[in-house]
Short mmCIF file of C-alpha atoms in Angstrom, two decimals:
data_model
loop_
_atom_site.label_atom_id
_atom_site.label_comp_id
_atom_site.label_asym_id
_atom_site.label_seq_id
_atom_site.Cartn_x
_atom_site.Cartn_y
_atom_site.Cartn_z
CA UNK H 175 -11.14 -6.40 3.70
CA UNK H 176 -11.30 -7.43 0.09
CA UNK H 177 -13.79 -9.99 -1.28
CA UNK H 178 -13.05 -12.77 -3.74
CA UNK H 179 -9.26 -12.92 -3.09
CA UNK H 180 -7.04 -15.65 -1.73
CA UNK H 181 -4.11 -13.29 -0.73
CA UNK H 182 -2.85 -9.79 -0.98
CA UNK H 183 0.60 -8.02 -0.66
CA UNK H 184 1.39 -4.52 -0.27
CA UNK H 185 4.91 -3.28 -1.10
CA UNK H 186 6.45 0.08 -0.94
CA UNK H 187 9.36 1.44 -2.90
CA UNK H 188 10.88 2.23 0.56
CA UNK H 189 11.04 -1.41 1.63
CA UNK H 190 7.60 -1.54 3.61
CA UNK H 191 5.78 -4.83 2.85
CA UNK H 192 2.91 -6.78 4.41
CA UNK H 193 0.71 -9.66 3.26
CA UNK H 194 -2.98 -10.02 4.37
CA UNK H 195 -6.48 -9.83 2.86
CA UNK H 196 -7.37 -7.00 5.55
CA UNK H 197 -5.26 -4.18 7.03
CA UNK H 198 -7.25 -4.94 10.36
CA UNK H 199 -9.13 -2.45 12.38
CA UNK H 200 -6.17 -0.39 13.11
CA UNK H 201 -4.79 -0.36 9.52
CA UNK H 202 -1.01 -0.76 8.88
CA UNK H 203 1.83 1.36 9.89
CA UNK H 204 4.48 2.44 7.51
CA UNK H 205 8.03 3.41 8.14
CA UNK H 206 8.88 7.25 8.17
CA UNK H 207 8.13 8.66 4.83
CA UNK H 208 10.68 11.40 4.12
CA UNK H 209 10.55 11.31 0.24
CA UNK H 210 8.01 10.12 -2.38
CA UNK H 211 7.00 6.44 -1.92
CA UNK H 212 5.00 4.15 -4.28
CA UNK H 213 2.77 1.55 -2.61
CA UNK H 214 1.51 -1.28 -4.63
CA UNK H 215 -1.33 -3.66 -3.79
CA UNK H 216 -1.27 -6.91 -5.53
CA UNK H 217 -3.99 -9.51 -5.09
CA UNK H 218 -4.66 -13.13 -6.32
CA UNK H 219 -8.42 -13.84 -6.87
CA UNK H 220 -10.32 -17.16 -6.00
CA UNK H 221 -10.48 -19.76 -8.57
CA UNK H 222 -12.96 -18.67 -11.35
CA UNK H 223 -12.95 -15.12 -10.59
CA UNK H 224 -11.83 -12.74 -13.47
CA UNK H 225 -9.25 -11.20 -13.40
CA UNK H 226 -7.29 -13.69 -11.70
CA UNK H 227 -4.73 -11.25 -10.40
CA UNK H 228 -4.84 -7.43 -10.12
CA UNK H 229 -2.82 -4.59 -8.79
CA UNK H 230 -3.25 -0.99 -7.91
CA UNK H 231 -0.60 1.65 -7.11
CA UNK H 232 -0.67 4.87 -5.10
CA UNK H 233 2.06 7.53 -4.80
CA UNK H 234 2.51 9.25 -1.55
CA UNK H 235 4.23 12.60 -1.61
CA UNK H 236 5.01 14.06 1.92
CA UNK H 237 4.34 17.72 2.52
CA UNK H 238 7.34 19.79 2.61
CA UNK H 239 8.34 21.02 6.30
CA UNK H 240 8.95 24.78 6.68
CA UNK H 241 10.51 26.66 9.50
CA UNK H 242 11.22 30.28 10.07
CA UNK H 243 14.59 31.46 11.23
#
């Protein structure tokens, strides 16, 4: 959970999206990631907290799948 925020949104470049201040005890489940996805967390802070908004991004690159013939 995050402190001193009123709301947070996570959005993925693949269309995933959810809004909450906490991901819960089990976290959040994404859709299948077959190619690089950028997830961005954006939050609004409580009144009087600086900065009033912030965001952080992470890039998820799936490992290649190999098979021998």
